Coordinates of C-alpha atoms in Angstrom, one line a residue:
M1 CA 19.6 138.0 84.5
A2 CA 19.9 140.6 87.2
A3 CA 23.2 141.1 89.0
T4 CA 21.6 140.2 92.4
E5 CA 20.3 136.9 91.0
L6 CA 23.7 136.0 89.5
F7 CA 25.4 136.8 92.8
Q8 CA 23.0 134.6 94.7
K9 CA 23.7 131.8 92.3
G10 CA 27.4 132.3 92.9
L11 CA 26.9 132.0 96.7
A12 CA 24.8 128.9 96.3
A13 CA 27.4 127.2 94.0
H14 CA 30.2 128.1 96.5
Q15 CA 28.3 126.6 99.4
D16 CA 27.7 123.5 97.3
G17 CA 31.5 123.1 96.8
K18 CA 31.5 124.2 93.1
P19 CA 34.1 126.9 93.1
T20 CA 34.5 127.0 89.3
A21 CA 30.7 127.6 88.8
A22 CA 30.7 130.2 91.6
E23 CA 33.6 132.1 90.0
G24 CA 31.7 132.2 86.7
H25 CA 28.6 133.7 88.4
F26 CA 30.7 136.3 90.3
R27 CA 32.5 137.4 87.1
R28 CA 29.2 137.7 85.3
T29 CA 27.8 139.7 88.2
L30 CA 30.7 142.2 87.9
S31 CA 30.3 142.4 84.1
I32 CA 26.8 143.8 84.8
A33 CA 27.5 145.7 88.1
P34 CA 31.3 146.4 88.3
S35 CA 30.9 147.9 91.8
H36 CA 29.0 145.0 93.3
Q37 CA 30.7 144.7 96.7
G38 CA 29.7 141.1 97.5
A39 CA 30.9 139.8 94.1
L40 CA 34.2 141.7 94.5
L41 CA 34.7 140.2 97.9
H42 CA 33.8 136.6 97.1
L43 CA 35.7 136.5 93.8
A44 CA 38.7 137.9 95.6
L45 CA 38.5 135.1 98.1
L46 CA 38.2 132.5 95.4
C47 CA 41.4 134.0 93.8
L48 CA 43.2 133.9 97.1
Q49 CA 42.2 130.3 97.6
K50 CA 43.6 129.4 94.2
R51 CA 46.8 131.3 95.0
Q52 CA 46.1 133.9 92.3
L53 CA 47.3 136.5 94.7
P54 CA 47.8 139.5 92.3
E55 CA 44.2 139.3 91.0
G56 CA 42.8 138.8 94.5
I57 CA 44.8 141.8 95.8
A58 CA 43.5 144.0 92.9
L59 CA 39.9 143.0 93.5
L60 CA 40.2 143.8 97.3
K61 CA 41.8 147.1 96.5
R62 CA 38.9 148.0 94.2
L63 CA 36.4 147.0 96.9
I64 CA 38.1 149.2 99.5
E65 CA 38.2 152.1 97.1
I66 CA 34.4 151.7 96.8
N67 CA 33.8 151.2 100.6
P68 CA 36.8 152.1 102.8
N69 CA 34.9 151.0 105.9
L70 CA 35.1 147.2 105.4
P71 CA 37.3 145.7 108.0
E72 CA 36.8 142.2 106.5
A73 CA 38.2 143.4 103.1
Q74 CA 41.2 145.0 104.9
A75 CA 41.8 141.8 106.8
H76 CA 41.8 139.6 103.7
L77 CA 44.0 142.1 101.8
G78 CA 46.5 142.0 104.7
A79 CA 46.6 138.2 104.5
A80 CA 47.1 138.4 100.7
Y81 CA 50.0 140.9 101.2
V82 CA 51.5 138.4 103.7
G83 CA 51.3 135.8 101.0
I84 CA 53.5 137.8 98.6
G85 CA 55.9 139.0 101.4
N86 CA 54.8 142.6 101.5
F87 CA 54.7 142.9 105.3
A88 CA 54.6 146.7 105.5
A89 CA 51.4 146.8 103.4
A90 CA 50.0 143.9 105.4
R91 CA 50.7 145.9 108.6
D92 CA 48.7 148.9 107.3
C93 CA 45.8 146.7 106.3
F94 CA 45.6 144.9 109.7
L95 CA 45.9 148.2 111.6
A96 CA 43.0 149.6 109.4
A97 CA 40.9 146.6 110.2
L98 CA 41.6 146.8 113.9
S99 CA 40.6 150.4 114.0
D100 CA 37.0 149.2 113.2
R101 CA 37.3 145.9 115.2
P102 CA 39.6 146.7 118.1
E103 CA 38.7 143.5 120.0
D104 CA 39.2 141.1 117.1
A105 CA 41.7 138.5 118.5
G106 CA 42.4 136.9 115.2
L107 CA 43.4 140.3 113.7
K108 CA 45.7 140.9 116.6
V109 CA 47.4 137.6 116.1
N110 CA 47.8 138.2 112.4
L111 CA 49.3 141.6 113.1
G112 CA 51.6 140.0 115.6
H113 CA 52.9 137.7 112.8
V114 CA 53.5 140.8 110.6
W115 CA 55.4 142.6 113.4
Q116 CA 57.6 139.5 113.8
N117 CA 58.5 139.5 110.1
L118 CA 59.2 143.3 110.3
G119 CA 61.7 142.6 113.1
D120 CA 59.7 144.2 116.0
S121 CA 59.4 141.2 118.4
A122 CA 58.4 143.5 121.3
K123 CA 55.2 144.6 119.5
A124 CA 54.4 141.0 118.5
V125 CA 54.8 139.8 122.1
A126 CA 52.6 142.7 123.3
L127 CA 49.8 141.8 120.9
Y128 CA 49.9 138.0 121.6
Q129 CA 49.9 138.7 125.4
E130 CA 47.0 141.1 125.0
V131 CA 44.9 138.4 123.3
I132 CA 45.9 135.9 126.0
D133 CA 44.9 138.3 128.7
Q134 CA 41.5 138.6 127.0
E135 CA 41.2 134.9 126.2
P136 CA 43.6 132.7 128.3
G137 CA 42.8 129.7 126.1
H138 CA 43.3 131.4 122.7
G139 CA 45.3 128.7 120.9
G140 CA 46.4 130.8 118.1
A141 CA 48.0 133.5 120.3
L142 CA 49.6 130.9 122.6
N143 CA 51.0 129.0 119.6
S144 CA 52.3 132.2 118.0
L145 CA 54.0 133.3 121.2
G146 CA 55.6 129.9 121.5
F147 CA 56.9 130.2 118.0
L148 CA 58.3 133.7 118.6
Y149 CA 60.2 132.5 121.7
Q150 CA 61.5 129.5 119.8
R151 CA 63.0 131.8 117.1
Q152 CA 64.6 133.8 119.9
G153 CA 66.3 130.6 121.3
Q154 CA 64.1 130.5 124.4
A155 CA 63.2 126.8 124.1
L156 CA 61.7 126.4 127.6
N157 CA 59.4 129.4 127.2
A158 CA 58.4 128.2 123.7
E159 CA 57.6 124.7 125.0
K160 CA 55.5 126.2 127.9
F161 CA 53.3 128.2 125.5
Y162 CA 53.0 125.3 123.0
Q163 CA 51.7 123.1 125.8
R164 CA 49.2 125.7 126.8
A165 CA 48.0 125.9 123.2
L166 CA 47.5 122.2 123.2
Q167 CA 45.5 122.3 126.4
A168 CA 43.2 124.8 124.6
N169 CA 43.1 122.7 121.4
P170 CA 44.7 119.3 121.8
N171 CA 44.3 118.5 118.0
D172 CA 45.7 121.6 116.5
P173 CA 48.2 120.4 113.8
S174 CA 50.1 123.7 113.7
T175 CA 51.0 123.5 117.4
H176 CA 52.0 119.8 117.1
N177 CA 54.2 120.7 114.1
N178 CA 55.9 123.5 116.0
L179 CA 56.5 121.3 119.0
A180 CA 58.0 118.7 116.7
I181 CA 60.4 121.2 115.3
L182 CA 61.3 122.5 118.8
Y183 CA 62.0 118.9 120.1
R184 CA 64.0 118.2 117.0
E185 CA 66.1 121.3 117.7
K186 CA 66.5 120.2 121.3
G187 CA 67.7 116.8 120.2
E188 CA 64.6 115.0 121.7
R189 CA 63.9 112.9 118.7
S190 CA 61.2 110.6 120.1
K191 CA 59.1 113.6 121.2
A192 CA 59.5 115.2 117.8
I193 CA 58.3 112.0 116.0
E194 CA 55.4 111.8 118.4
H195 CA 54.2 115.3 117.6
Y196 CA 54.6 114.9 113.9
Q197 CA 52.5 111.8 114.2
A198 CA 49.8 113.7 116.2
A199 CA 49.7 116.4 113.5
I200 CA 49.4 113.8 110.8
A201 CA 46.5 112.1 112.6
V202 CA 44.5 115.4 112.2
A203 CA 46.0 116.8 109.0
P204 CA 48.1 114.3 106.9
T205 CA 49.6 117.0 104.7
P206 CA 52.5 116.1 102.3
A207 CA 54.7 118.6 104.1
T208 CA 54.2 117.1 107.6
L209 CA 54.5 113.5 106.3
S210 CA 57.8 114.5 104.5
N211 CA 59.1 116.1 107.7
L212 CA 58.3 113.0 109.6
A213 CA 60.0 110.8 106.9
A214 CA 63.1 113.0 107.1
L215 CA 63.3 112.7 110.9
L216 CA 62.8 108.9 110.7
E217 CA 65.6 108.6 108.2
R218 CA 67.9 110.6 110.5
A219 CA 66.8 108.2 113.2
H220 CA 67.9 105.3 111.0
R221 CA 64.3 103.9 111.0
L222 CA 64.4 103.5 107.2
D223 CA 61.3 101.3 106.7
E224 CA 59.1 103.8 108.6
A225 CA 60.7 106.7 106.7
R226 CA 59.8 105.0 103.4
Q227 CA 56.2 104.5 104.5
A228 CA 55.8 108.2 105.5
A229 CA 57.4 109.5 102.3
G230 CA 55.2 107.1 100.3
A231 CA 52.1 108.4 102.1
A232 CA 53.2 112.0 101.2
L233 CA 53.5 111.0 97.5
K234 CA 50.1 109.4 97.5
R235 CA 48.6 112.8 98.4
A236 CA 50.9 114.8 96.1
P237 CA 52.6 112.5 93.6
S238 CA 55.3 114.9 92.6
Y239 CA 56.1 116.3 96.1
P240 CA 59.9 117.0 95.9
E241 CA 60.7 116.5 99.6
A242 CA 59.2 113.1 99.7
T243 CA 61.0 112.1 96.5
L244 CA 64.3 113.3 98.0
I245 CA 63.7 111.0 101.1
L246 CA 63.0 108.0 98.9
A247 CA 66.1 108.6 96.8
K248 CA 68.2 109.0 100.0
L249 CA 66.9 105.8 101.4
A250 CA 67.8 104.0 98.1
K251 CA 71.3 105.5 98.4
R252 CA 71.7 104.3 102.0
E253 CA 70.6 100.8 101.1
G254 CA 73.1 100.5 98.3
K255 CA 70.6 100.8 95.5
T256 CA 72.7 103.2 93.6
A257 CA 71.0 102.9 90.2
E258 CA 67.5 103.5 91.8
A259 CA 68.8 106.5 93.7
I260 CA 70.4 108.1 90.6
R261 CA 67.2 107.5 88.6
R262 CA 65.1 109.2 91.3
Y263 CA 67.4 112.2 91.6
Q264 CA 67.6 112.6 87.8
S265 CA 63.9 112.4 87.5
L266 CA 63.3 115.0 90.2
I267 CA 65.9 117.4 88.7
A268 CA 64.1 117.2 85.4
Q269 CA 60.7 117.8 87.1
L270 CA 62.0 120.8 89.1
K271 CA 63.8 122.4 86.2
S272 CA 60.7 122.1 84.2
S273 CA 58.4 123.7 86.8
G274 CA 60.9 126.5 87.6
R275 CA 59.1 127.4 90.9
E276 CA 61.2 129.5 93.3
T277 CA 59.8 127.6 96.3
E278 CA 61.3 124.4 94.9
R279 CA 64.9 125.6 94.4
P280 CA 66.1 124.2 97.8
A281 CA 64.9 120.8 96.7
L282 CA 66.7 121.2 93.3
A283 CA 69.9 122.2 95.1
R284 CA 69.7 119.1 97.3
A285 CA 69.0 116.8 94.4
Y286 CA 72.1 118.1 92.6
H287 CA 74.1 117.7 95.8
E288 CA 73.0 114.2 96.5
L289 CA 73.5 113.1 92.9
A290 CA 77.0 114.5 93.0
G291 CA 77.8 112.4 96.1
L292 CA 76.6 109.3 94.3
Y293 CA 78.9 110.0 91.3
E294 CA 81.8 110.6 93.7
A295 CA 81.2 107.2 95.4
Q296 CA 81.5 105.6 92.0
G297 CA 84.8 107.3 91.3
E298 CA 83.3 109.7 88.6
F299 CA 85.0 112.7 90.1
D300 CA 84.8 115.1 87.2
H301 CA 81.1 114.3 86.9
S302 CA 80.5 114.7 90.6
L303 CA 82.3 118.1 90.7
S304 CA 80.1 119.5 88.0
F305 CA 77.0 118.5 90.0
F306 CA 78.4 120.0 93.2
D307 CA 78.9 123.2 91.2
L308 CA 75.3 123.1 90.1
A309 CA 74.2 122.6 93.7
N310 CA 76.2 125.5 94.8
Q311 CA 75.1 127.7 91.9
T312 CA 71.5 127.0 92.9
N313 CA 72.2 127.7 96.5
R314 CA 73.8 131.1 95.6
E315 CA 70.9 132.1 93.5
M316 CA 68.6 131.6 96.5
T317 CA 70.8 134.1 98.4
P318 CA 71.8 136.8 95.9
D319 CA 73.6 138.9 98.5
W320 CA 75.9 136.0 99.6
H321 CA 79.0 137.7 98.4
S322 CA 78.4 140.9 100.3
M323 CA 77.5 138.9 103.4
S324 CA 80.8 137.0 103.1
E325 CA 82.8 140.1 102.6
A326 CA 81.3 141.8 105.6
Y327 CA 82.1 138.8 107.7
L328 CA 85.7 138.7 106.5
T329 CA 86.1 142.4 107.3
E330 CA 84.7 141.9 110.8
I331 CA 87.2 139.1 111.5
A332 CA 90.1 141.2 110.2
A333 CA 89.1 144.1 112.4
L334 CA 88.9 141.8 115.4
A335 CA 92.3 140.2 114.7
E336 CA 93.9 143.6 114.3
Q337 CA 92.5 144.8 117.6
L338 CA 93.6 141.7 119.4
E339 CA 97.2 142.0 118.1
R340 CA 97.5 145.4 119.7
P341 CA 99.2 145.6 123.2
E342 CA 95.9 146.4 124.9
G343 CA 94.0 143.7 122.9
F344 CA 94.2 141.0 125.5
A345 CA 95.0 143.1 128.5
S346 CA 91.4 143.6 129.8
L347 CA 90.6 139.9 129.0
K348 CA 93.4 138.5 131.0
A349 CA 92.9 140.7 134.1
D350 CA 89.9 138.7 135.3
T351 CA 90.4 136.7 138.5
Y352 CA 87.1 134.9 138.2
R353 CA 86.9 131.3 139.3
A354 CA 83.8 129.2 138.4
K355 CA 83.4 127.8 141.9
D356 CA 82.9 131.3 143.2
E357 CA 79.6 131.3 141.3
G358 CA 78.7 127.7 142.1
T359 CA 79.4 126.4 138.5
A360 CA 82.1 124.7 136.6
D361 CA 83.7 126.1 133.4
P362 CA 82.2 124.8 130.2
I363 CA 84.4 123.1 127.6
F364 CA 84.4 124.7 124.1
L365 CA 84.7 122.5 121.0
V366 CA 85.8 124.6 118.1
G367 CA 87.3 124.4 114.7
F368 CA 86.5 125.3 111.1
P369 CA 83.3 123.6 109.9
R370 CA 83.9 120.1 108.4
S371 CA 87.0 119.6 110.5
G372 CA 85.7 116.6 112.4
T373 CA 83.8 118.4 115.1
T374 CA 80.8 116.1 114.8
L375 CA 82.9 113.0 115.3
L376 CA 84.5 114.6 118.4
D377 CA 81.0 115.6 119.6
Q378 CA 79.8 112.0 119.5
I379 CA 83.0 110.7 121.2
L380 CA 82.7 113.3 124.0
N381 CA 79.0 112.9 124.5
A382 CA 79.5 109.1 125.1
H383 CA 81.5 109.9 128.3
P384 CA 79.1 109.8 131.3
R385 CA 80.4 113.1 132.7
L386 CA 80.0 115.1 129.5
H387 CA 76.9 116.7 128.0
V388 CA 77.4 118.1 124.5
L389 CA 75.2 121.0 123.4
E390 CA 75.2 121.0 119.6
E391 CA 75.4 124.1 117.4
K392 CA 73.7 126.8 119.6
P393 CA 75.0 130.3 119.2
L394 CA 75.1 131.0 123.0
L395 CA 78.3 133.2 122.9
D396 CA 77.0 135.2 120.0
E397 CA 73.7 135.9 121.8
V398 CA 75.5 136.9 125.0
A399 CA 77.9 139.2 123.1
A400 CA 75.0 140.9 121.2
A401 CA 74.3 142.8 124.4
L402 CA 77.7 144.5 124.1
G403 CA 77.4 145.9 120.5
D404 CA 76.5 145.2 116.9
S405 CA 80.0 144.1 115.8
R406 CA 82.6 141.9 117.3
L407 CA 85.1 144.8 117.4
A408 CA 82.5 146.9 119.3
Q409 CA 81.8 144.1 121.6
L410 CA 85.5 143.5 122.4
Q411 CA 86.0 147.2 123.1
R412 CA 82.9 147.4 125.3
F413 CA 84.0 144.3 127.2
G414 CA 87.2 146.0 128.4
S415 CA 85.2 148.5 130.4
L416 CA 83.0 146.0 132.2
S417 CA 83.1 145.5 136.0
Q418 CA 83.3 142.1 137.6
D419 CA 79.6 142.3 138.4
Q420 CA 78.7 143.0 134.8
K421 CA 80.8 140.1 133.6
A422 CA 79.0 137.9 136.1
V423 CA 75.7 139.0 134.6
L424 CA 76.9 137.9 131.2
R425 CA 77.9 134.5 132.6
R426 CA 74.5 134.1 134.1
D427 CA 72.9 135.0 130.7
Y428 CA 75.1 132.3 129.1
W429 CA 73.9 129.6 131.6
V430 CA 70.3 130.7 131.3
R431 CA 70.5 130.4 127.5
A432 CA 72.2 127.0 127.7
A433 CA 69.5 125.7 130.1
Q434 CA 66.8 126.7 127.6
W435 CA 68.2 123.9 125.4
G436 CA 68.4 121.3 128.2
A437 CA 72.0 121.8 129.1
P438 CA 73.0 121.2 132.7
I439 CA 74.1 124.2 134.8
T440 CA 77.2 122.4 136.0
G441 CA 78.5 122.5 139.5
D442 CA 82.0 121.8 140.8
S443 CA 81.2 118.4 142.2
D444 CA 83.0 115.4 140.8
A445 CA 79.6 113.8 140.0
D446 CA 78.1 116.8 138.1
P447 CA 77.9 116.7 134.3
I448 CA 80.1 119.1 132.4
L449 CA 78.8 121.1 129.5
V450 CA 80.6 120.9 126.2
D451 CA 79.6 123.8 124.0
K452 CA 80.1 122.6 120.4
L453 CA 79.9 125.3 117.7
P454 CA 82.8 125.2 115.2
L455 CA 83.0 129.0 114.5
N456 CA 83.0 129.8 118.2
L457 CA 86.7 129.7 117.4
I458 CA 86.2 133.4 116.5
N459 CA 84.6 134.1 119.9
L460 CA 87.6 132.8 122.0
W461 CA 88.2 136.4 123.1
L462 CA 84.9 136.2 124.9
V463 CA 85.7 132.8 126.3
Q464 CA 89.0 134.2 127.6
G465 CA 87.1 137.2 129.2
L466 CA 84.2 135.2 130.8
F467 CA 85.7 131.8 131.4
P468 CA 89.5 132.3 131.6
R469 CA 90.0 128.7 133.0
A470 CA 87.9 127.0 130.4
K471 CA 89.4 124.2 128.3
V472 CA 89.3 124.5 124.5
I473 CA 89.3 121.5 122.1
L474 CA 90.5 122.5 118.6
A475 CA 89.4 120.1 115.8
L476 CA 91.9 120.0 112.9
R477 CA 91.9 118.3 109.5
D478 CA 93.9 118.8 106.3
P479 CA 92.8 122.3 105.2
R480 CA 92.3 121.1 101.6
D481 CA 89.8 118.4 102.7
V482 CA 88.1 120.9 105.0
C483 CA 87.5 123.5 102.3
L484 CA 86.6 121.0 99.7
S485 CA 84.1 119.5 102.2
C486 CA 82.6 122.9 102.9
H487 CA 82.2 123.5 99.2
T488 CA 80.6 120.2 98.6
N489 CA 78.0 120.4 101.4
L490 CA 74.9 122.4 101.3
F491 CA 74.6 125.1 104.0
R492 CA 72.0 127.7 104.6
L493 CA 73.9 130.8 103.6
Q494 CA 74.3 133.2 106.5
A495 CA 77.0 135.2 108.1
G496 CA 80.3 133.2 108.2
I497 CA 79.3 130.4 105.8
A498 CA 77.9 132.7 103.1
G499 CA 80.9 132.1 101.0
F500 CA 80.9 128.3 101.0
P501 CA 79.3 127.8 97.6
N502 CA 82.4 129.5 96.1
L503 CA 85.6 127.5 96.6
E504 CA 87.9 130.5 96.6
A505 CA 85.8 132.3 99.1
T506 CA 85.8 129.2 101.3
C507 CA 89.6 129.1 101.3
T508 CA 89.8 132.8 102.0
L509 CA 87.5 132.5 105.0
Y510 CA 89.5 129.5 106.3
H511 CA 92.7 131.5 106.0
Q512 CA 91.2 134.4 107.9
V513 CA 89.7 132.3 110.7
M514 CA 92.8 130.1 111.2
T515 CA 95.0 133.2 111.1
L516 CA 92.9 134.6 113.9
W517 CA 93.4 131.2 115.7
E518 CA 97.2 131.8 115.5
T519 CA 96.6 135.1 117.3
Y520 CA 94.7 133.3 120.0
R521 CA 97.4 130.6 120.2
R522 CA 100.1 133.2 120.8
H523 CA 98.2 135.4 123.3
T524 CA 95.4 133.6 125.1
S525 CA 95.9 131.9 128.4
L526 CA 93.2 129.3 127.7
A527 CA 94.2 125.7 127.9
W528 CA 93.7 124.1 124.5
H529 CA 94.1 120.7 123.0
P530 CA 94.3 120.0 119.2
V531 CA 92.8 116.8 117.8
K532 CA 93.5 115.9 114.2
Y533 CA 90.7 114.1 112.4
E534 CA 93.2 111.9 110.6
D535 CA 94.7 110.8 114.0
L536 CA 91.3 109.7 115.2
I537 CA 90.8 107.6 112.1
E538 CA 94.3 106.0 112.5
N539 CA 94.1 105.3 116.2
L540 CA 90.9 106.2 117.9
E541 CA 91.7 104.9 121.4
A542 CA 95.1 106.5 121.8
H543 CA 93.9 110.0 120.8
A544 CA 90.5 109.6 122.7
R545 CA 92.5 108.8 125.8
G546 CA 94.7 111.8 125.3
L547 CA 91.6 114.0 124.9
I548 CA 89.9 112.7 128.0
G549 CA 93.1 113.1 129.9
F550 CA 93.4 116.7 128.9
L551 CA 89.9 117.2 130.3
E552 CA 91.1 115.7 133.6
L553 CA 88.4 113.0 133.6
D554 CA 88.6 109.4 134.3
W555 CA 88.8 107.1 131.2
D556 CA 85.5 105.4 130.4
P557 CA 85.4 102.7 127.6
A558 CA 81.9 104.0 126.6
V559 CA 83.9 106.7 124.7
L560 CA 85.0 104.0 122.2
D561 CA 81.4 102.9 121.7
Y562 CA 80.2 106.3 120.7
R563 CA 78.4 104.9 117.6
Q564 CA 75.8 103.3 119.8
A565 CA 75.1 106.5 121.7
A566 CA 74.9 108.4 118.4
Q567 CA 72.1 106.1 117.2
D568 CA 69.9 107.6 119.8
R569 CA 70.7 111.3 119.1
Y570 CA 69.3 113.8 116.6
I571 CA 72.5 115.1 114.9
V572 CA 72.0 118.4 113.2
T573 CA 75.2 118.4 111.0
P574 CA 75.6 116.9 107.5
S575 CA 77.6 114.0 109.0
Y576 CA 74.6 112.5 110.8
D577 CA 74.6 109.3 108.8
Q578 CA 78.4 108.9 108.8
V579 CA 79.1 109.0 112.5
V580 CA 77.0 105.9 113.2
Q581 CA 79.2 103.9 110.7
P582 CA 82.6 102.3 111.6
L583 CA 85.5 104.7 111.1
Y584 CA 86.6 104.7 107.4
R585 CA 89.6 106.1 105.6
T586 CA 88.0 107.1 102.3
S587 CA 87.6 110.7 103.4
L588 CA 91.3 111.1 104.1
G589 CA 93.1 113.0 101.3
R590 CA 89.8 113.4 99.4
W591 CA 91.2 116.6 97.8
R592 CA 93.5 114.4 95.7
H593 CA 90.6 113.2 93.6
Y594 CA 89.9 116.8 92.5
P595 CA 93.2 118.1 91.0
K596 CA 91.6 121.3 89.6
A597 CA 90.2 122.2 93.0
A598 CA 93.5 121.3 94.6
E599 CA 95.3 123.6 92.2
L600 CA 93.1 126.5 93.3
M601 CA 93.2 125.6 97.1
S602 CA 96.8 124.8 97.7
P603 CA 98.3 128.3 97.3
L604 CA 95.5 129.9 99.3
L605 CA 96.0 127.4 102.2
R606 CA 99.7 126.9 102.0
Q607 CA 100.5 128.7 105.4
H608 CA 98.0 126.4 107.3
I609 CA 99.0 123.2 105.4
D610 CA 102.5 123.8 106.7
N611 CA 101.6 125.1 110.1
F612 CA 99.4 122.0 110.9
G613 CA 101.9 119.5 109.4
Y614 CA 99.9 118.4 106.4
E615 CA 102.6 119.0 103.7
S616 CA 103.1 115.3 103.2

């Protein structure tokens, strides 16, 4: 049979929805005519559809060698390179395709995605905007521009472009998914659920169903979460994220044996498959199983599974150690500079008063992670005058304009004029407003912003310089419980928390950060108020009253009913399901259950155990 006839049979089979038959015809075509361009292209596309990326790439490269003037082949090759993470090669392919089809909006959007991944946001924005100028209703470009702004922390701009994308295509599942993620990050849980449901109505993928299930579980709507996870498993019976949700639901409902069985089964499945993309789910399964064993008093067993979770987490971030060391070095350099006579001189010289700019000073809630900041967040947010903004790196983003390192930023800050500092303050408030925070005034009726980000403790030099009359709340907890909790919780490893999967590295970071705090305590003029987690557990009202008094606000009994308000919030931290429960004492002195860990931690943390009064 001639090559042309075989190729036509392949096309017909493909159109009839018979990819296996089509692939056979295309391969036979190439066995007769190895340079048949149509067969090379269509076989490559079948390989890409089956995620056989290396063979698809090889076929497209052969095709381009035969005919370099095929923009379609360059475009598909670019998409394949994106699939394997080779963004530089993808860029070259899309640029080659655009040289032949300069008006192709889809190619421009794809190239914009590549520029984003290569770290050149300006080029990505320019391409998306170029497409939108040509086609104001181009949903792909509008959605992509929204996603770029979302990654940059510009939530309001992101929302604006997502809404424009939905006007162009009201049923686009990608835009609905992106909006759901945005609203989740903003804490607008109901809107997030609404957009996940809209995406599912069009494309009920296992991923979107599992995302909805996870959000519903965090919203404490457990029956609905179970339904969504079950629907995901009907479409993909071994989908890890959905299985994790069902196991978590069993755990929350006290069905310990069922939860253990589900986690063990999932671990066996994921270890057998060995797929890199499923390693985050494996780490979570180890972690959740460890928590169940701990709850049953099987502490040696639980620690071994916490170690497995951390090992898996480290393997996903092979440069974790160098990241952690770089962060420690940066903190040490900052502390050394601040201890010098000139360290705080330029920071304290500022005569700024918030009312001069029509605002009120924000309140900063800081502390080492897992020190009880989430509990304090909920208590404060229940007060009618306080608006807590949770875990947004506003100060880091403002400081980035001053230099690449904290030391460079501190040194640059000392040369700024009052007007330049005012610009930085305006930048802070603009960034806060992007996430729905009020730009507070000095009226007694205006809401007051509480900026809650634990490791802003490191940035208190910038608070001193920009907001010298701001109040600082320091969350404290037994350092051994803090470091153990950091080690036994899964974090996305980046910057300061890169060392958390290693207990010794966690203690070293704690020592460095809290030693820096001692420098601030000695030299800063900021008003600060320590709150011990253990004190809140022992006598919530007394210490909550002391906290509200420090903030110079009227007492409101709603503060004691914070659990009700927390039910309606999307809480981003690992404690989301704990802060809606009555206060409990089981987390106090948790380190005592792990004597080997305590033996390692105690010498490293001795200075702070003594300083904060935790010796007994």
